[in-house]
Short mmCIF file of C-alpha atoms and ligand atoms in Angstrom, two decimals:
data_model
loop_
_atom_site.label_atom_id
_atom_site.label_comp_id
_atom_site.label_asym_id
_atom_site.label_seq_id
_atom_site.Cartn_x
_atom_site.Cartn_y
_atom_site.Cartn_z
CA MET A 1 22.92 73.48 -58.02
CA ASN A 2 26.40 72.07 -58.37
CA ASP A 3 27.01 68.58 -56.99
CA ASP A 4 29.46 69.49 -54.27
CA ALA A 5 27.10 72.17 -52.93
CA ALA A 6 24.12 69.83 -52.93
CA ALA A 7 26.10 67.01 -51.36
CA ARG A 8 27.28 69.17 -48.53
CA LEU A 9 24.08 70.95 -47.66
CA PRO A 10 23.15 69.80 -44.15
CA ASP A 11 19.70 68.48 -43.48
CA PRO A 12 18.03 71.46 -41.76
CA SER A 13 15.91 69.15 -39.64
CA ASP A 14 18.86 67.36 -37.97
CA LEU A 15 19.22 67.57 -34.19
CA PHE A 16 22.07 67.37 -31.73
CA ILE A 17 21.30 65.25 -28.67
CA VAL A 18 23.58 66.23 -25.80
CA ARG A 19 23.85 64.47 -22.45
CA GLY A 20 25.79 66.54 -19.98
CA GLY A 21 28.35 65.61 -17.36
CA ASN A 22 31.48 64.56 -19.25
CA PRO A 23 34.55 66.82 -18.90
CA LEU A 24 36.23 67.38 -22.28
CA ARG A 25 39.71 65.84 -22.42
CA GLY A 26 42.24 65.33 -25.19
CA THR A 27 43.57 67.17 -28.21
CA VAL A 28 41.62 68.82 -31.01
CA ARG A 29 43.05 70.23 -34.23
CA LEU A 30 40.98 73.02 -35.70
CA SER A 31 40.22 74.52 -39.10
CA GLY A 32 41.03 77.57 -41.18
CA ALA A 33 38.87 80.58 -40.35
CA LYS A 34 35.35 80.75 -41.78
CA ASN A 35 35.45 84.54 -41.87
CA SER A 36 38.72 84.54 -43.76
CA ALA A 37 38.20 81.66 -46.21
CA LEU A 38 34.93 83.08 -47.55
CA LYS A 39 36.56 86.47 -48.26
CA LEU A 40 39.66 84.89 -49.80
CA MET A 41 37.30 83.02 -52.12
CA ALA A 42 35.60 86.32 -53.05
CA ALA A 43 39.01 87.91 -53.71
CA SER A 44 39.52 85.40 -56.54
CA LEU A 45 37.22 87.68 -58.58
CA LEU A 46 40.15 90.11 -58.72
CA SER A 47 42.67 87.59 -59.92
CA GLU A 48 43.83 87.11 -63.48
CA GLY A 49 45.19 83.69 -62.62
CA ARG A 50 44.35 80.65 -60.54
CA VAL A 51 43.83 81.08 -56.79
CA GLU A 52 44.57 77.99 -54.72
CA LEU A 53 43.39 78.14 -51.15
CA ARG A 54 44.49 75.78 -48.39
CA ALA A 55 43.04 75.14 -44.92
CA VAL A 56 39.55 75.86 -46.26
CA PRO A 57 37.21 74.76 -43.47
CA ARG A 58 34.68 72.00 -44.12
CA ILE A 59 31.68 74.18 -43.30
CA ALA A 60 28.38 74.64 -45.10
CA ASP A 61 29.00 78.29 -46.03
CA VAL A 62 31.93 77.34 -48.29
CA PRO A 63 29.91 75.50 -50.96
CA VAL A 64 27.31 78.27 -50.83
CA MET A 65 30.02 80.86 -51.48
CA ALA A 66 31.29 78.62 -54.30
CA GLU A 67 27.78 78.72 -55.76
CA VAL A 68 27.71 82.55 -55.59
CA LEU A 69 31.07 82.71 -57.37
CA ARG A 70 30.11 80.17 -60.04
CA GLY A 71 27.09 82.36 -60.78
CA LEU A 72 29.58 85.17 -61.39
CA GLY A 73 31.62 83.09 -63.82
CA VAL A 74 34.30 81.73 -61.50
CA ASN A 75 35.33 78.13 -62.04
CA VAL A 76 35.44 76.76 -58.47
CA GLN A 77 36.67 73.35 -57.40
CA LEU A 78 36.32 72.31 -53.79
CA ASP A 79 38.05 69.36 -52.21
CA PRO A 80 36.65 69.16 -48.66
CA GLU A 81 38.84 66.16 -47.75
CA ALA A 82 42.03 68.04 -48.68
CA GLU A 83 40.58 71.32 -47.33
CA THR A 84 41.42 73.08 -50.61
CA ALA A 85 39.60 75.33 -53.06
CA THR A 86 40.77 76.25 -56.55
CA LEU A 87 39.21 79.30 -58.17
CA GLU A 88 39.79 80.76 -61.61
CA VAL A 89 37.87 83.32 -63.63
CA ASP A 90 37.74 82.66 -67.35
CA GLY A 91 37.89 86.18 -68.86
CA GLU A 92 35.84 88.87 -67.09
CA PRO A 93 33.49 87.85 -64.27
CA ARG A 94 29.75 88.42 -64.69
CA TRP A 95 28.38 91.28 -62.65
CA HIS A 96 24.88 90.13 -61.61
CA ALA A 97 25.13 87.73 -58.65
CA PRO A 98 22.57 84.91 -58.34
CA ALA A 99 20.04 85.86 -55.66
CA ASP A 100 19.39 82.35 -54.34
CA ALA A 101 22.92 81.71 -53.04
CA VAL A 102 23.64 85.36 -52.18
CA THR A 103 20.73 85.59 -49.77
CA ARG A 104 21.86 82.52 -47.84
CA ILE A 105 25.13 83.90 -46.44
CA ARG A 106 26.31 87.26 -45.17
CA ALA A 107 29.77 86.81 -46.64
CA SER A 108 28.36 86.98 -50.20
CA ILE A 109 28.47 90.77 -49.82
CA ALA A 110 32.26 90.39 -50.03
CA CYS A 111 31.82 89.94 -53.80
CA LEU A 112 30.68 93.55 -54.17
CA GLY A 113 34.08 95.23 -53.70
CA PRO A 114 36.08 92.93 -55.98
CA LEU A 115 33.40 93.06 -58.69
CA ILE A 116 33.46 96.87 -58.66
CA GLY A 117 37.27 96.83 -58.64
CA ARG A 118 37.50 94.38 -61.53
CA THR A 119 34.52 95.21 -63.77
CA GLY A 120 33.28 98.60 -62.54
CA ARG A 121 29.78 97.29 -61.85
CA ALA A 122 27.83 94.87 -59.68
CA ARG A 123 24.25 93.97 -58.97
CA MET A 124 23.36 91.68 -56.10
CA ALA A 125 20.62 90.81 -53.65
CA MET A 126 20.98 91.96 -50.07
CA PRO A 127 22.99 89.23 -48.33
CA GLY A 128 21.70 86.73 -45.78
CA GLY A 129 23.41 85.23 -42.72
CA ASP A 130 22.61 85.13 -39.01
CA ARG A 131 19.68 87.16 -37.78
CA ILE A 132 21.64 88.89 -35.03
CA GLY A 133 20.96 92.52 -35.92
CA ALA A 134 20.14 94.99 -38.68
CA ARG A 135 23.35 94.29 -40.65
CA ALA A 136 23.03 97.19 -43.07
CA ILE A 137 25.55 97.81 -45.88
CA ASP A 138 25.42 101.61 -45.80
CA LEU A 139 29.10 101.89 -44.82
CA HIS A 140 30.13 99.70 -47.77
CA LEU A 141 28.12 101.88 -50.14
CA GLN A 142 29.29 105.20 -48.64
CA GLY A 143 32.90 104.15 -49.11
CA LEU A 144 32.35 103.03 -52.71
CA THR A 145 30.50 106.28 -53.44
CA ALA A 146 33.47 108.29 -52.12
CA MET A 147 35.57 106.34 -54.64
CA GLY A 148 33.37 107.47 -57.51
CA ALA A 149 30.68 104.78 -57.61
CA SER A 150 26.97 105.44 -58.03
CA VAL A 151 24.39 103.30 -56.28
CA ILE A 152 20.92 102.33 -57.45
CA GLN A 153 18.65 100.62 -54.91
CA HIS A 154 16.16 98.07 -56.23
CA PRO A 155 13.69 96.20 -54.03
CA GLY A 156 15.92 93.68 -52.18
CA GLU A 157 18.86 94.36 -54.50
CA VAL A 158 21.62 96.88 -54.88
CA GLU A 159 23.30 97.93 -58.13
CA VAL A 160 26.61 99.78 -58.16
CA HIS A 161 28.41 101.34 -61.11
CA ALA A 162 31.85 102.91 -61.21
CA LYS A 163 33.30 103.70 -64.61
CA ASP A 164 36.37 105.37 -63.14
CA LEU A 165 36.89 104.04 -59.65
CA HIS A 166 39.45 106.26 -57.95
CA GLY A 167 41.27 106.45 -54.66
CA ALA A 168 39.71 108.43 -51.81
CA ILE A 169 39.98 109.04 -48.09
CA VAL A 170 37.17 107.09 -46.44
CA THR A 171 36.48 107.47 -42.74
CA LEU A 172 34.17 104.74 -41.49
CA ASP A 173 31.56 105.63 -38.83
CA PHE A 174 32.23 102.22 -37.28
CA PRO A 175 35.09 99.77 -37.95
CA SER A 176 32.89 97.38 -39.93
CA VAL A 177 34.59 94.15 -40.94
CA GLY A 178 32.62 93.71 -44.15
CA ALA A 179 32.91 97.35 -45.25
CA THR A 180 36.67 97.39 -44.61
CA GLU A 181 37.12 94.23 -46.68
CA ASN A 182 34.99 95.43 -49.58
CA LEU A 183 36.73 98.78 -49.73
CA ILE A 184 40.17 97.17 -49.62
CA MET A 185 39.25 94.84 -52.49
CA ALA A 186 37.73 97.62 -54.61
CA ALA A 187 40.68 99.93 -53.89
CA ALA A 188 43.16 97.23 -54.89
CA ARG A 189 42.22 97.89 -58.54
CA ALA A 190 41.15 101.58 -58.33
CA ASP A 191 43.14 104.46 -59.80
CA GLY A 192 45.37 106.00 -57.15
CA THR A 193 45.53 105.68 -53.38
CA THR A 194 42.68 104.93 -50.98
CA VAL A 195 43.03 105.55 -47.27
CA ILE A 196 40.52 103.86 -44.96
CA GLU A 197 40.37 105.54 -41.56
CA ASN A 198 38.76 103.79 -38.56
CA ALA A 199 39.24 100.54 -40.46
CA ALA A 200 38.46 97.19 -38.84
CA ARG A 201 41.59 95.26 -37.80
CA GLU A 202 40.38 91.66 -37.44
CA PRO A 203 43.02 88.98 -38.15
CA GLU A 204 40.88 87.72 -41.03
CA ILE A 205 41.15 91.15 -42.70
CA GLN A 206 44.91 91.02 -42.20
CA ASP A 207 44.89 87.59 -43.88
CA LEU A 208 43.00 89.03 -46.86
CA CYS A 209 45.44 91.97 -47.15
CA ARG A 210 48.45 89.67 -47.08
CA MET A 211 46.96 87.47 -49.80
CA LEU A 212 46.25 90.53 -51.96
CA ILE A 213 49.88 91.63 -51.55
CA ALA A 214 51.00 88.15 -52.62
CA MET A 215 48.79 88.65 -55.71
CA GLY A 216 50.64 91.87 -56.53
CA GLY A 217 48.59 94.39 -54.51
CA SER A 218 50.04 97.29 -52.56
CA ILE A 219 48.68 97.73 -49.02
CA ASP A 220 50.15 99.51 -45.98
CA GLY A 221 49.00 99.74 -42.38
CA ILE A 222 47.77 96.14 -42.14
CA GLY A 223 46.36 95.50 -38.66
CA SER A 224 46.14 99.23 -37.88
CA PRO A 225 43.07 101.50 -37.98
CA THR A 226 44.47 103.31 -41.04
CA ILE A 227 44.89 101.19 -44.13
CA GLU A 228 46.40 102.62 -47.30
CA ILE A 229 45.82 100.85 -50.59
CA GLU A 230 47.55 101.81 -53.82
CA GLY A 231 45.57 100.57 -56.81
CA VAL A 232 47.40 98.32 -59.29
CA ASP A 233 46.58 97.35 -62.91
CA ARG A 234 46.62 93.63 -62.39
CA LEU A 235 46.38 91.04 -59.62
CA SER A 236 47.68 87.59 -60.37
CA GLY A 237 47.04 84.06 -59.11
CA VAL A 238 48.32 82.84 -55.76
CA THR A 239 48.49 79.85 -53.43
CA TRP A 240 47.42 80.85 -49.93
CA GLU A 241 46.76 79.14 -46.59
CA THR A 242 43.76 80.45 -44.66
CA CYS A 243 44.55 81.73 -41.16
CA PRO A 244 43.32 79.65 -38.18
CA ASP A 245 39.81 80.17 -36.81
CA ARG A 246 40.17 82.10 -33.54
CA ILE A 247 36.42 81.92 -32.88
CA GLU A 248 36.37 78.16 -33.24
CA ALA A 249 39.41 77.97 -30.91
CA GLY A 250 37.71 80.24 -28.36
CA THR A 251 34.60 78.07 -28.50
CA TYR A 252 36.53 74.86 -27.73
CA ALA A 253 38.51 76.65 -25.01
CA MET A 254 35.31 77.74 -23.30
CA ALA A 255 33.73 74.31 -23.74
CA ALA A 256 36.78 72.70 -22.14
CA ALA A 257 36.70 75.14 -19.24
CA VAL A 258 32.98 74.95 -18.53
CA THR A 259 32.97 71.14 -18.47
CA GLY A 260 35.87 71.02 -15.99
CA GLY A 261 38.11 69.51 -18.67
CA ASP A 262 41.69 69.62 -19.91
CA VAL A 263 42.07 70.15 -23.66
CA VAL A 264 44.94 70.94 -26.00
CA ILE A 265 43.85 73.00 -29.02
CA GLU A 266 46.07 72.87 -32.10
CA ARG A 267 46.19 75.17 -35.16
CA VAL A 268 45.47 78.35 -33.23
CA ARG A 269 47.28 81.67 -32.86
CA PRO A 270 47.04 82.58 -29.16
CA THR A 271 48.16 86.15 -29.96
CA GLU A 272 44.87 86.62 -31.84
CA LEU A 273 42.90 85.63 -28.74
CA THR A 274 44.53 88.01 -26.28
CA LEU A 275 41.39 89.40 -24.66
CA PRO A 276 39.39 86.14 -24.58
CA LEU A 277 42.38 84.47 -22.87
CA ILE A 278 42.68 87.35 -20.37
CA LYS A 279 38.99 86.90 -19.58
CA LEU A 280 39.29 83.12 -19.26
CA ARG A 281 42.16 83.59 -16.80
CA ALA A 282 40.14 86.21 -14.91
CA ALA A 283 37.38 83.61 -14.66
CA GLY A 284 39.80 81.15 -13.03
CA VAL A 285 40.69 79.03 -16.06
CA VAL A 286 44.28 77.84 -16.44
CA VAL A 287 45.59 78.74 -19.92
CA GLU A 288 48.96 77.59 -21.27
CA GLU A 289 49.99 79.22 -24.54
CA GLY A 290 52.21 77.57 -27.15
CA ALA A 291 53.29 79.11 -30.46
CA ASP A 292 50.34 77.58 -32.32
CA SER A 293 48.55 75.70 -29.57
CA LEU A 294 46.68 76.26 -26.33
CA ARG A 295 46.12 74.07 -23.30
CA ILE A 296 42.98 74.86 -21.34
CA LYS A 297 42.58 73.41 -17.84
CA ALA A 298 39.55 73.96 -15.71
CA GLY A 299 39.83 75.79 -12.41
CA ASP A 300 37.26 77.06 -9.90
CA LEU A 301 35.23 79.42 -12.03
CA ASP A 302 34.82 83.03 -10.87
CA ALA A 303 32.65 85.83 -12.22
CA ALA A 304 34.16 88.07 -14.93
CA ASP A 305 32.98 91.02 -16.99
CA VAL A 306 33.23 91.10 -20.78
CA VAL A 307 32.56 93.89 -23.25
CA THR A 308 32.32 93.06 -26.95
CA LEU A 309 34.11 95.43 -29.32
CA PRO A 310 35.76 95.27 -32.73
CA TYR A 311 39.18 93.56 -32.70
CA PRO A 312 41.30 93.61 -30.58
CA GLY A 313 38.27 93.86 -28.29
CA PHE A 314 36.41 90.79 -27.03
CA PRO A 315 34.74 89.22 -30.12
CA THR A 316 30.97 89.37 -30.31
CA ASP A 317 31.21 85.90 -31.92
CA LEU A 318 32.41 84.49 -28.57
CA GLN A 319 29.90 86.29 -26.39
CA PRO A 320 27.20 83.56 -26.19
CA GLN A 321 29.83 80.89 -25.41
CA MET A 322 31.37 83.10 -22.69
CA MET A 323 27.94 83.63 -21.23
CA VAL A 324 27.46 79.86 -20.89
CA LEU A 325 30.80 79.65 -19.07
CA LEU A 326 29.77 82.46 -16.71
CA THR A 327 26.55 80.65 -15.75
CA GLN A 328 28.86 78.19 -13.97
CA ALA A 329 31.02 80.86 -12.27
CA GLN A 330 30.72 81.98 -8.66
CA GLY A 331 29.24 85.48 -8.40
CA THR A 332 27.70 88.03 -10.75
CA SER A 333 29.24 88.65 -14.18
CA ARG A 334 28.34 91.32 -16.68
CA CYS A 335 28.34 90.97 -20.48
CA THR A 336 28.04 94.11 -22.60
CA GLU A 337 27.21 93.69 -26.29
CA ASN A 338 28.28 96.59 -28.50
CA VAL A 339 28.34 95.08 -31.99
CA PHE A 340 25.05 93.29 -32.76
CA GLU A 341 21.84 94.49 -31.14
CA SER A 342 20.03 91.14 -31.27
CA ARG A 343 22.77 88.89 -29.96
CA PHE A 344 21.10 88.54 -26.55
CA SER A 345 18.19 86.56 -28.03
CA PHE A 346 20.22 83.52 -26.94
CA VAL A 347 19.62 84.52 -23.29
CA GLN A 348 16.00 83.30 -23.48
CA GLU A 349 17.23 79.83 -24.41
CA LEU A 350 19.78 79.84 -21.61
CA ALA A 351 17.14 81.00 -19.10
CA ARG A 352 14.92 78.07 -20.11
CA MET A 353 17.79 75.78 -19.06
CA GLY A 354 17.82 77.37 -15.60
CA ALA A 355 20.43 80.13 -16.04
CA ASP A 356 19.93 83.29 -13.99
CA VAL A 357 20.47 86.07 -16.55
CA GLU A 358 18.94 89.55 -16.55
CA VAL A 359 19.15 91.76 -19.62
CA ASP A 360 18.91 95.54 -19.61
CA GLY A 361 19.54 97.06 -23.04
CA HIS A 362 22.95 95.94 -24.21
CA HIS A 363 24.03 94.68 -20.75
CA ALA A 364 23.36 91.24 -19.31
CA TRP A 365 24.01 90.21 -15.71
CA ILE A 366 24.71 86.54 -15.12
CA ARG A 367 24.40 85.23 -11.57
CA GLY A 368 26.13 81.92 -10.99
CA PRO A 369 26.61 79.18 -10.52
CA SER A 370 23.29 77.83 -11.81
CA ALA A 371 22.36 74.20 -12.18
CA LEU A 372 21.39 73.93 -15.86
CA HIS A 373 18.89 71.30 -16.97
CA GLY A 374 18.37 69.86 -20.42
CA THR A 375 15.66 71.18 -22.70
CA THR A 376 15.01 71.70 -26.42
CA LEU A 377 16.83 74.71 -27.88
CA ALA A 378 15.46 76.21 -31.07
CA GLY A 379 16.03 78.99 -33.60
CA LEU A 380 19.71 79.58 -32.88
CA ASP A 381 22.34 81.29 -35.00
CA VAL A 382 25.79 79.83 -35.68
CA ARG A 383 27.42 80.98 -32.43
CA ALA A 384 24.35 80.55 -30.24
CA GLY A 385 23.96 77.02 -31.62
CA ALA A 386 27.49 76.18 -30.52
CA ALA A 387 26.90 77.86 -27.16
CA GLY A 388 23.63 75.96 -26.69
CA THR A 389 25.48 72.70 -27.32
CA MET A 390 28.09 73.78 -24.74
CA ALA A 391 25.33 74.48 -22.23
CA GLY A 392 24.03 70.97 -22.88
CA LEU A 393 27.47 69.58 -21.97
CA VAL A 394 27.07 70.87 -18.40
CA ALA A 395 23.32 70.45 -18.05
CA SER A 396 21.63 67.59 -16.26
CA GLY A 397 19.61 65.27 -18.46
CA GLU A 398 19.26 65.63 -22.20
CA THR A 399 19.49 68.77 -24.32
CA ILE A 400 18.15 68.76 -27.85
CA VAL A 401 19.62 71.41 -30.16
CA ARG A 402 17.46 72.12 -33.20
CA ASP A 403 18.27 74.07 -36.37
CA VAL A 404 21.82 72.72 -36.32
CA HIS A 405 22.31 73.79 -39.93
CA HIS A 406 23.31 77.12 -38.34
CA VAL A 407 26.17 75.40 -36.50
CA ASP A 408 27.21 73.65 -39.73
CA ARG A 409 27.69 77.07 -41.31
CA GLY A 410 30.61 77.88 -39.01
CA TYR A 411 31.96 74.74 -37.30
CA ALA A 412 33.62 71.92 -39.21
CA GLU A 413 33.00 68.45 -37.78
CA PHE A 414 31.51 69.91 -34.60
CA VAL A 415 29.92 66.72 -33.26
CA PRO A 416 32.82 64.35 -34.16
CA ARG A 417 35.33 66.75 -32.62
CA LEU A 418 33.34 67.05 -29.40
CA GLN A 419 32.92 63.26 -29.33
CA SER A 420 36.68 62.82 -29.74
CA LEU A 421 37.08 64.90 -26.58
CA GLY A 422 34.71 62.63 -24.68
CA ALA A 423 31.45 64.56 -25.01
CA ASP A 424 28.22 62.59 -25.04
CA VAL A 425 26.68 64.18 -28.12
CA GLU A 426 25.22 62.77 -31.30
CA ARG A 427 23.61 64.05 -34.46
CA VAL A 428 20.35 62.47 -35.51
CA PRO A 429 17.72 63.19 -38.15
CA ALA A 430 14.62 64.71 -36.55
CA GLY A 431 12.49 61.81 -37.82
CA ALA A 432 14.70 59.22 -36.10
CA ARG A 433 14.20 61.00 -32.81
CA ASP A 434 10.41 61.18 -33.18
CA ALA A 435 10.13 57.45 -33.97
C1 UD1 B 501 31.62 90.00 -39.63
C2 UD1 B 501 31.61 88.52 -39.34
C3 UD1 B 501 30.79 88.20 -38.10
C4 UD1 B 501 31.28 89.04 -36.93
C5 UD1 B 501 31.31 90.51 -37.31
C6 UD1 B 501 31.89 91.39 -36.21
C7 UD1 B 501 31.75 87.55 -41.55
C8 UD1 B 501 31.08 86.77 -42.63
N1 UD1 B 501 31.02 87.82 -40.48
O1 UD1 B 501 30.28 90.36 -39.93
O2 UD1 B 501 30.94 86.81 -37.79
O3 UD1 B 501 30.37 88.87 -35.85
O4 UD1 B 501 32.11 90.70 -38.49
O5 UD1 B 501 33.13 90.93 -35.82
O6 UD1 B 501 32.92 87.88 -41.63
N2 UD1 B 501 27.05 97.90 -39.87
C9 UD1 B 501 26.31 98.96 -40.34
N3 UD1 B 501 26.48 99.33 -41.65
C10 UD1 B 501 27.34 98.69 -42.49
C11 UD1 B 501 28.11 97.63 -41.99
C12 UD1 B 501 27.95 97.24 -40.67
O7 UD1 B 501 25.52 99.55 -39.62
O8 UD1 B 501 27.45 99.09 -43.66
C13 UD1 B 501 26.88 97.48 -38.46
C14 UD1 B 501 26.26 96.08 -38.36
O9 UD1 B 501 24.86 96.13 -38.42
C15 UD1 B 501 26.79 95.63 -37.01
C16 UD1 B 501 28.15 96.28 -36.93
O10 UD1 B 501 28.15 97.35 -37.87
O11 UD1 B 501 25.97 96.13 -35.98
C17 UD1 B 501 29.30 95.34 -37.23
O12 UD1 B 501 29.15 94.80 -38.51
P1 UD1 B 501 30.40 94.29 -39.37
O13 UD1 B 501 31.66 94.54 -38.63
O14 UD1 B 501 30.26 94.85 -40.73
O15 UD1 B 501 30.14 92.74 -39.38
P2 UD1 B 501 29.98 91.76 -40.62
O16 UD1 B 501 31.03 92.05 -41.64
O17 UD1 B 501 28.56 91.71 -41.03
#
């Protein structure tokens, strides 16, 4: 393993120790978006020149993605301090992705589309990531097949060949983020025009499209459900700044609100958080929007209903954090999860802290306010880990969050940033705690 990947791998046994009661106060400046940066890195496979990325978040998934790309022949240099990544393919990329790194993150699947677009073939293990649902890749493969690719399934691996990748009209069954991205990147180098109907519209996909255009690509309909991509012969190098992380911003906004705090969040696009901000206001939170900042002031929290949907719907990646907020609200709230079937596994953890939550299928009813008490939270995914930490900030006593390597995958400097806002939270090795 490369040095920078090894150096940045978090110790999986570390714990967060959270002592609740402190309202968050102050200013926090956030990172570039995880779900954009990883795809922008993958897009370097398409480039016949150097790709320089800025605002690359200091999260654990970035060096893992770098490892995947190095295995494919990309020369990757990361500078976590400067938040930059430089990526350059020497000649043609290799087509067989290394299984070890691929299986550790979901975003590794984003190499499939650019590899097909650039080399006409790819073989890779099924990707890893959070265990929050089935997370199939059938929509990715259906789209590539419509563009002339053939797919061979191996145990735990998929192999795709496309000698003459051509444009096609692809109508997705569901606006999948990953499938939309892969099809855009494959289509960027296909012969002719590809139209993706029922495309996902997430801001991170828009970021990817804009970078591809800066590389010489031709894409229309960015941010709409119909994206049209005209294939080009060559995509060149580019310098690009990753868009801000709206999920990270939403997490800090909810943490500020639930602790009764007053926090200014910088490096955020409030227009990309329209529905979460509507829901925070509905729940009694005072939200002041700047051009690239937000001020979140606590109010008396009221019940609110949220329904997760693809963008511009309420993001599934903010659902566990919103649920923590609603445990402190007066009345009964309802959360409906439409994107990932296993996302409610976090409810069990919240219930063990004293929350009153009832789940029926993809609905959860939260009766509040509940007095939460500290406990040990285990087996969480990236968003549930952040939400569990948030719950600890309002719980009585001490909350121990285990498996914090999940949180490291998506949140840069999570503990230091919370500490800078006055939270009583620390990160300790598991052994130090047992001693
Ligand atoms: C991305 C994000 C993740 C976010 C999600 C939805 C990354 C690395 N991850 O995940 O944080 O929660 O978007 O906003 O960017 N599906 C299929 N077949 C497919 C593809 C998807 O059935 O071929 C299903 C999935 O199982 C899931 C739903 O569609 O139930 C949404 O998945 P998708 O939008 O593709 O999410 P990801 O790209 O995996």
